[in-house]
CSV table of C-alpha atoms in Angstrom, one decimal:
chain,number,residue,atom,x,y,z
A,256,UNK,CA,-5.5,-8.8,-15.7
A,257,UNK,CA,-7.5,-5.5,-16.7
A,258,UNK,CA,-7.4,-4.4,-12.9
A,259,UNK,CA,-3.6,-4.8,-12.9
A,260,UNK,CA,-3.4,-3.2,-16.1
A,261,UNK,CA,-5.3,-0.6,-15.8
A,262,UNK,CA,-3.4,0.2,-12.1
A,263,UNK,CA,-0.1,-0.1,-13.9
A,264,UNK,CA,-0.9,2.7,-16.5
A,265,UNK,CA,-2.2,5.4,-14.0
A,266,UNK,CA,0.7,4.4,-11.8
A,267,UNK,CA,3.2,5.1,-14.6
A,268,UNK,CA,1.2,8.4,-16.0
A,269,UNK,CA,1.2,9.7,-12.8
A,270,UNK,CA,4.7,9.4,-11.7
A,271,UNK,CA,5.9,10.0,-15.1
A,272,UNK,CA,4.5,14.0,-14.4
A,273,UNK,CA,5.9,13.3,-10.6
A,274,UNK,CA,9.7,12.3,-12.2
A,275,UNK,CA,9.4,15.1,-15.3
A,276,UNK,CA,9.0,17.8,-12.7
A,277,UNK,CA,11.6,17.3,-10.2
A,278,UNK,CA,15.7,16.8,-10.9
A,279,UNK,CA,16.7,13.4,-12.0
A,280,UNK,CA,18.2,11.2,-8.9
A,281,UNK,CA,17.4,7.9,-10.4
A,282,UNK,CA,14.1,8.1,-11.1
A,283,UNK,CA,14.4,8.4,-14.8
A,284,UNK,CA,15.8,5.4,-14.8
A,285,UNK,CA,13.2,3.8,-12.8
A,286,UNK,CA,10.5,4.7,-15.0
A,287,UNK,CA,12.1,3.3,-18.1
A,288,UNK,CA,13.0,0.4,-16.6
A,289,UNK,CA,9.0,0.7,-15.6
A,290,UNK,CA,8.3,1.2,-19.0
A,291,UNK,CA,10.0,-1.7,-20.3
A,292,UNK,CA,8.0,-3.8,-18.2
A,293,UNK,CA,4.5,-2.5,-19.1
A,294,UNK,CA,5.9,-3.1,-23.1
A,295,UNK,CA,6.6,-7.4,-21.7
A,296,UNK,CA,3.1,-6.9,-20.0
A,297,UNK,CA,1.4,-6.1,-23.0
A,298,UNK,CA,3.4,-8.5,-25.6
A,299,UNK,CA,3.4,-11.6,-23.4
A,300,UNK,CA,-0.6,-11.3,-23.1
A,301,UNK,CA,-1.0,-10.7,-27.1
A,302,UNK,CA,1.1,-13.8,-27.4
A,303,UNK,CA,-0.6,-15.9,-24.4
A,304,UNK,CA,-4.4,-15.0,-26.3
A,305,UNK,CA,-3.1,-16.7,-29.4
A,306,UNK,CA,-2.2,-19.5,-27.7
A,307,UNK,CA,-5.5,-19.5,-26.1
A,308,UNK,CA,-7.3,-18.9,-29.9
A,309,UNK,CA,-5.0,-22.0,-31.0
A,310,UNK,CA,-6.9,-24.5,-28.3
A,311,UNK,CA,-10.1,-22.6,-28.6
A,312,UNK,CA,-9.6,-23.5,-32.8
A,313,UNK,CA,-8.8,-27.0,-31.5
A,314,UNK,CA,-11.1,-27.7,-29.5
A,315,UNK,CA,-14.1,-26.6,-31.8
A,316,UNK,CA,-12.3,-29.0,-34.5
A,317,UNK,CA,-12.9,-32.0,-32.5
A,318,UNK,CA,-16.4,-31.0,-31.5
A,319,UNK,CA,-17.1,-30.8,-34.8
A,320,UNK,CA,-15.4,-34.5,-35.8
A,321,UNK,CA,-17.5,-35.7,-32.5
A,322,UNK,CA,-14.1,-37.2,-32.0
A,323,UNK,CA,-11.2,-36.6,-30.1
A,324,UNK,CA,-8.3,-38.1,-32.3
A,325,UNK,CA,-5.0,-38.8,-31.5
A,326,UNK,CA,-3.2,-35.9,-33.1
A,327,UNK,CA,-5.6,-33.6,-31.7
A,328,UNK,CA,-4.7,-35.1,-28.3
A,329,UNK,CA,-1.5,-34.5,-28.7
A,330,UNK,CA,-1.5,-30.9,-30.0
A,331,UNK,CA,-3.9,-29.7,-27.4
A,332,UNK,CA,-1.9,-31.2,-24.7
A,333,UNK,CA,1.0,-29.3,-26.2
A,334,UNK,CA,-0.8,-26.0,-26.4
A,335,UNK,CA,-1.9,-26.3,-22.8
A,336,UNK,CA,1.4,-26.7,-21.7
A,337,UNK,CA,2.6,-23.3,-23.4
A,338,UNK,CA,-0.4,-22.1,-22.3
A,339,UNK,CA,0.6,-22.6,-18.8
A,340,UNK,CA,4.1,-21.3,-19.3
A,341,UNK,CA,2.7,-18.3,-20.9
A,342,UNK,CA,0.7,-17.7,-18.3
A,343,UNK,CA,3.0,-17.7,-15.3
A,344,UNK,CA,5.7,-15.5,-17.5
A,345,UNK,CA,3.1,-12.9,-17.9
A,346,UNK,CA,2.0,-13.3,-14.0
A,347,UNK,CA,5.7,-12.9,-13.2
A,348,UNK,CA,5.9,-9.9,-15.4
A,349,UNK,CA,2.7,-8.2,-13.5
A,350,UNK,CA,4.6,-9.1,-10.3
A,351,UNK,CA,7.9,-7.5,-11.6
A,352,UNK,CA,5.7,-4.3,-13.0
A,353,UNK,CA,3.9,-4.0,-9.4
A,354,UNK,CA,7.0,-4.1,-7.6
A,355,UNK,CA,8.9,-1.8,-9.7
A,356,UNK,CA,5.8,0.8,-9.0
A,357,UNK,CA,6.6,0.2,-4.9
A,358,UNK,CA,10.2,1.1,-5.5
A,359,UNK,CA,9.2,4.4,-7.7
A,360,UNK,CA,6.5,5.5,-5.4
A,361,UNK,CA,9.3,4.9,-2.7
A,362,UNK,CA,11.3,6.9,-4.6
A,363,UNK,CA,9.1,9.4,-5.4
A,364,UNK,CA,8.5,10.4,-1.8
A,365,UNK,CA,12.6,11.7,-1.3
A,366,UNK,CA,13.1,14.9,-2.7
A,367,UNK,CA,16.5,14.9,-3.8
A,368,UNK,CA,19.9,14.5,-2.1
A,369,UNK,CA,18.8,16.4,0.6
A,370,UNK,CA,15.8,14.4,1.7
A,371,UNK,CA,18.5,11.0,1.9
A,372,UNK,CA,21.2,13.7,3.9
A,373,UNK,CA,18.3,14.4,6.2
A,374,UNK,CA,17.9,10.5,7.7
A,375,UNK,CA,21.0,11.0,9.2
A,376,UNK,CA,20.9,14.3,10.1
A,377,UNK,CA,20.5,15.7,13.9
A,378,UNK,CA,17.0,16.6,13.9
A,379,UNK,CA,16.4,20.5,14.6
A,380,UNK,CA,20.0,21.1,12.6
A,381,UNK,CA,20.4,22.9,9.5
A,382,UNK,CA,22.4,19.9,7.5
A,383,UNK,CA,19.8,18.0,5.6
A,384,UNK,CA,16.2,19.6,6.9
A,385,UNK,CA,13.9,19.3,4.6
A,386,UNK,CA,11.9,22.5,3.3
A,387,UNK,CA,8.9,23.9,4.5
A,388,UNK,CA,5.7,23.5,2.6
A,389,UNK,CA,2.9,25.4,3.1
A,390,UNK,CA,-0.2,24.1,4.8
A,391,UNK,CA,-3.2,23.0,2.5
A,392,UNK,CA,-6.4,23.6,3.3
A,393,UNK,CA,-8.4,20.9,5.1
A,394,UNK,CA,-11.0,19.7,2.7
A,395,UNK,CA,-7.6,18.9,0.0
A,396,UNK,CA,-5.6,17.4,2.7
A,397,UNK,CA,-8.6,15.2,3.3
A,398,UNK,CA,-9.2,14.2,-0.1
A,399,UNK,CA,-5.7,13.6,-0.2
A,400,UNK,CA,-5.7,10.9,2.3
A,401,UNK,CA,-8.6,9.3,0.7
A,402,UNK,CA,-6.6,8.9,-2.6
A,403,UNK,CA,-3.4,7.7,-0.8
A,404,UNK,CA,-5.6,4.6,0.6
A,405,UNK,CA,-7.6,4.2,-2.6
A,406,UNK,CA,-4.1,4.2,-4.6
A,407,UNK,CA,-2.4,1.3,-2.3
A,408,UNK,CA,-1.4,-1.2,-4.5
A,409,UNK,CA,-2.5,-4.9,-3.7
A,410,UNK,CA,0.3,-7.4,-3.0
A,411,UNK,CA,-0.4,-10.2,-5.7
A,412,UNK,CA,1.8,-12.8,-4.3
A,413,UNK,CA,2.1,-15.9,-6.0
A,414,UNK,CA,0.6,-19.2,-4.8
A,415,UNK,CA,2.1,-20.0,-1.3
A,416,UNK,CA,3.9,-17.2,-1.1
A,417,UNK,CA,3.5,-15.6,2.2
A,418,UNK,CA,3.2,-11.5,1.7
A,419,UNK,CA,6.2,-9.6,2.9
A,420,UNK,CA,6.4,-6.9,5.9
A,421,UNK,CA,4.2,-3.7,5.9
A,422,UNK,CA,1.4,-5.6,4.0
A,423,UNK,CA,-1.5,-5.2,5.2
A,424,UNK,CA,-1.5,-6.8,8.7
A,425,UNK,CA,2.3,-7.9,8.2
A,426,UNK,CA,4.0,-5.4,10.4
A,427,UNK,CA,7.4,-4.3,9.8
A,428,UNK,CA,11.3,-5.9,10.6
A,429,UNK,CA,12.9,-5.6,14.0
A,430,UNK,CA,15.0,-3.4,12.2
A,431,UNK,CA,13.3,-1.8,9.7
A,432,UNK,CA,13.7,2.3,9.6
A,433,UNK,CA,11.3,4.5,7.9
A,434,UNK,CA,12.1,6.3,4.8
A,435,UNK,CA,12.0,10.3,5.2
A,436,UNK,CA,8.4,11.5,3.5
A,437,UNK,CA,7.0,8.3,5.0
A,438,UNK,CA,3.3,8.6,6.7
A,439,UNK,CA,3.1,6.8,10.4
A,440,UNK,CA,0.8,6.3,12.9
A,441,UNK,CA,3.0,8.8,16.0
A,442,UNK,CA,2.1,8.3,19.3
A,443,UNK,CA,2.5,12.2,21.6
A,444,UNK,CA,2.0,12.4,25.4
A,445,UNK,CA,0.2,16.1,24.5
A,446,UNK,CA,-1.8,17.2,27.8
A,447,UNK,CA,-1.5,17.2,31.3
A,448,UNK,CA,-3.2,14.2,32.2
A,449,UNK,CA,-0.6,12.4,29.3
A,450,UNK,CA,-2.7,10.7,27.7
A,451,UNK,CA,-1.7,9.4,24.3
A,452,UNK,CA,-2.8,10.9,21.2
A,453,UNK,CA,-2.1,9.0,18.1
A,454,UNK,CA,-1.5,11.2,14.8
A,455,UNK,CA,-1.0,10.8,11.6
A,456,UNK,CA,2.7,12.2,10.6
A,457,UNK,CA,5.4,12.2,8.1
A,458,UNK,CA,8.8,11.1,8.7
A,459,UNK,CA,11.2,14.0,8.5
A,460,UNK,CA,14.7,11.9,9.3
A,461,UNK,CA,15.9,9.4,11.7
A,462,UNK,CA,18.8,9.9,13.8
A,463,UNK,CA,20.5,6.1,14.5
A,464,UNK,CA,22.7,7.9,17.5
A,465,UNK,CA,19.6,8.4,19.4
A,466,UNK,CA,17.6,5.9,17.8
A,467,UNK,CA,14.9,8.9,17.3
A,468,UNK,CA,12.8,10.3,14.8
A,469,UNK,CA,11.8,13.8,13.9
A,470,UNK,CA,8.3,13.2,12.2
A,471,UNK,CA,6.0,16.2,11.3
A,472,UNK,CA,2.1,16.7,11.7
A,473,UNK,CA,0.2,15.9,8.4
A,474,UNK,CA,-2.3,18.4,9.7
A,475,UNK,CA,-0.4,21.9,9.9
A,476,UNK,CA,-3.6,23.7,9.8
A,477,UNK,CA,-4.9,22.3,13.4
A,478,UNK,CA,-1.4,22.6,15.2
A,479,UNK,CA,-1.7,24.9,18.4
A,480,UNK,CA,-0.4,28.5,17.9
A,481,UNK,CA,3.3,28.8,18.8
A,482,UNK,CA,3.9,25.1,19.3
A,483,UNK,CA,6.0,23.2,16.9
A,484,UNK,CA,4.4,20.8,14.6
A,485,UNK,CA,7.3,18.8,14.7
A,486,UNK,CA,8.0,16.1,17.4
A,487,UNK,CA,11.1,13.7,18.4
A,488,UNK,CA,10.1,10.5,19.3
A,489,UNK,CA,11.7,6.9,20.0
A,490,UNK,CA,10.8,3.8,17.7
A,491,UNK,CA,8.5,2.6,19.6
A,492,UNK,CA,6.2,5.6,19.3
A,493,UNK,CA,6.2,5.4,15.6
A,494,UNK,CA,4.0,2.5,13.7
A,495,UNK,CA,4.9,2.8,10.0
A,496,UNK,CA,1.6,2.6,8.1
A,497,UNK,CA,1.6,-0.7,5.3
A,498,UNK,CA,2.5,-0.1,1.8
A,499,UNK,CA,0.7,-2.7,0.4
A,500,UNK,CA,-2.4,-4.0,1.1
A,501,UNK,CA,-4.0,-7.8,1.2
A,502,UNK,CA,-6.5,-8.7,-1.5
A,503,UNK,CA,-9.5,-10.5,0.7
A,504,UNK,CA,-10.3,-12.8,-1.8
A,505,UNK,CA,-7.1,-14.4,-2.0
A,506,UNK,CA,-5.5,-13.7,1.3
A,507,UNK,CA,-8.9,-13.0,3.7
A,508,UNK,CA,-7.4,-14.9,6.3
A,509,UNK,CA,-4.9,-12.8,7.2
A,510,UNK,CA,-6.9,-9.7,7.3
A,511,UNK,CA,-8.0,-8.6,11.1
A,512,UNK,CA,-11.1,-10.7,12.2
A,513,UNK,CA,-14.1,-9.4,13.7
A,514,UNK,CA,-13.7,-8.2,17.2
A,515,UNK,CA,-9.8,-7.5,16.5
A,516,UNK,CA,-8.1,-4.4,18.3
A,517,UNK,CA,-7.1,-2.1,16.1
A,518,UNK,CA,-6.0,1.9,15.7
A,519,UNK,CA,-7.9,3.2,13.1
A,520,UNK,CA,-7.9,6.8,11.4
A,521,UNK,CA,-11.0,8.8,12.5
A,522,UNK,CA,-12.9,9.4,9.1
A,523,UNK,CA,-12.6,13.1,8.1
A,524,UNK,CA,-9.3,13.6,11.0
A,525,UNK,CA,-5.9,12.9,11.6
A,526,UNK,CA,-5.8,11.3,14.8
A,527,UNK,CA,-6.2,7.4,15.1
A,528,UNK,CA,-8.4,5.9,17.8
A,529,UNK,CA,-8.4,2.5,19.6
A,530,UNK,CA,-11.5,0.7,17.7
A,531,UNK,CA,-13.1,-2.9,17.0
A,532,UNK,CA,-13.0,-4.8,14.0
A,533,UNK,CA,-17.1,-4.8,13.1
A,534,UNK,CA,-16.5,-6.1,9.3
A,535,UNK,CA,-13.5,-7.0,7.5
A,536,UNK,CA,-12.7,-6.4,3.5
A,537,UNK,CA,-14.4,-8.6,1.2
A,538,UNK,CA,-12.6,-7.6,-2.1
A,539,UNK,CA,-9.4,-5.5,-2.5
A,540,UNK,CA,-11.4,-1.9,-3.0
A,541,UNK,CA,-13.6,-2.3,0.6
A,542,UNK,CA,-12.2,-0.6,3.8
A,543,UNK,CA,-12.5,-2.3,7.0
A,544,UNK,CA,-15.8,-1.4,9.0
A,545,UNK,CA,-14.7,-0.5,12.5
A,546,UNK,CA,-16.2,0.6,16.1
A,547,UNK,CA,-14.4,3.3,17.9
A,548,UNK,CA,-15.0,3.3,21.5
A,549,UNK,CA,-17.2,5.7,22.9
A,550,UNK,CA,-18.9,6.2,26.6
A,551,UNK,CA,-21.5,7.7,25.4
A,552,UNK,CA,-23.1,4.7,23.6
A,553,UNK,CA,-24.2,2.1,26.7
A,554,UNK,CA,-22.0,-1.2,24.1
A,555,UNK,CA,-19.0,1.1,24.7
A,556,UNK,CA,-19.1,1.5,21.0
A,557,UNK,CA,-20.2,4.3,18.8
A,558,UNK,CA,-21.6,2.5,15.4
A,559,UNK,CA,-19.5,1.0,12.8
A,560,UNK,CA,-17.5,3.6,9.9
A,561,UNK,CA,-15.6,2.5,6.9
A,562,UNK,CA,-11.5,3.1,7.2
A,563,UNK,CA,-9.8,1.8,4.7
A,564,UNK,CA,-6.8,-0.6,5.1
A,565,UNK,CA,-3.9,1.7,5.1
A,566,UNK,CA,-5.1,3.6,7.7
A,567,UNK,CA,-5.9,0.3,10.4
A,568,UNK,CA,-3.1,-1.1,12.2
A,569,UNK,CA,-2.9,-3.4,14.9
A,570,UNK,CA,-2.8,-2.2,18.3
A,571,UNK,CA,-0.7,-3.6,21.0
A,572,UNK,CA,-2.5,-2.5,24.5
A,573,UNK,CA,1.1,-0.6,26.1
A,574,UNK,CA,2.7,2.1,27.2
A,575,UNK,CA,4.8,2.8,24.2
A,576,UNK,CA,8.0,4.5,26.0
């Protein structure tokens, strides 16, 4: 409960400076509503604790009678019971506050009217472009990505559930279309040989007449001189990355096993590699330990580094037209 708690009040600090410095297009809203929920949070778990003191009071009653009577019976089976209730009401109420934080963050990646205009738009036209930022140096762009992965927020499904697409190793709906200011795994055919490079980009729009997106290089700085550092590309060349992840102890199984293909961000680049699962997550905070292949080494794989789970996806082994 502290861990959720504790994720839900940086999550709404943070986007509370996001939503306060940027024109109002809903997001107001969404962070009251945000707020709201936080309030239940807090008041459901003051009133499940008494509950919790009642039995706790109860219990040391009887001890103390050596005897369980009766009315004491009765009463603890009764505060169990609203214990229980309790309990799943505030659950459902983290669940509510977690997915509310999804949408906002969701939100908080379009930058106005423009930004929706542009995932229609004709990429390369003026209607709906987004604007042009300017490049950030490496070592912030780096530290950047290591925050986005650390600041994933865990699916915390209920008992049985099964976890939705883009969680974890839950890929995405037939159908499902990226949001502009979304970060994908882009696959470019860049040299003469054509062999595929995998980068990490940002979706600038989506055009559904030619079923194409115009995505954008995280990694302005390292873009050749007088080549564009934005690229068209199919579907099938663009993996969106998950925006949840799985917590291991509750959901291990459905993490990638050992041995598991996988692309996987190079630590300290933006390209992703073909690796091996080595390790996988024991709790929600640990990053996947994989083994990129390398020549060099005579197992065909260089030793294992840590990449967290937004940054592995599974790898399907073709051409991607």
């Amino acid at each position: 409960y502290n861990e959720y708690k504790s994720y839900l009040r940086d999550g709404l600090t943070k986007m509370g400076r996001k939503i306060k410095n940027r024109p109002d297009h809903g997001g107001k809203n969404q962070f009251q509503e945000l707020n709201i929920l936080l309030h239940q949070v807090h008041d459901q778990r003051i009133r499940a604790g008494q509950t919790l003191n009642s039995i706790s009071k109860l219990y040391d009653k009887s001890s103390a009678d050596q005897r369980l009577y009766p009315v004491y019976k009765t009463k603890l089976k009764s505060l169990y019971n609203n214990a229980i209730c309790e309990t799943q009401q505030e659950i459902e109420l983290i669940l509510k506050s977690l997915n509310k934080i999804c949408r906002v963050q969701g939100k908080g990646n379009v930058a106005g009217p423009s930004a929706s205009a542009s995932s229609t738009a004709v990429p390369g036209s003026s209607s709906g472009s987004p604007q042009p930022r300017k490049a950030m140096r490496r070592g912030v762009l780096m530290s950047l990505l290591h925050q986005k992965a650390k600041q994933l927020p865990t699916w915390a499904g209920g008992k049985g559930e099964s976890p939705p697409a883009l969680t974890g190793t839950v890929p995405e709906e037939a159908n499902y279309i990226c949001n502009p200011g979304d970060d994908v795994a882009a696959l470019l055919l860049c040299d003469e040989l054509g062999d595929d490079t995998w980068i990490l980009a940002e979706v600038c729009s989506f055009n559904p007449t030619l079923n194409k997106y115009q995505v954008k290089d995280i990694d302005e700085d390292e873009r050749v001189a007088n080549v564009s550092d934005k690229h068209l590309l199919s579907r099938r060349r663009v993996i969106p990355l998950p925006l949840q992840k799985l917590n291991p102890v509750t959901h291990g199984h459905l993490l990638f096993p050992p041995k598991h293909k996988v692309l996987a961000l190079y630590p300290q680049t933006t390209c992703f590699y073909p690796a091996t699962v080595h390790k996988k997550p024991e709790n929600e905070m640990d990053d996947y330990e994989v083994m990129f292949y390398d020549n060099n080494y005579a197992e065909g794989y260089a030793p294992p580094l840590n990449v967290p789970q937004r940054y592995v996806i599974d790898f399907k082994d073709k051409k991607r037209k």
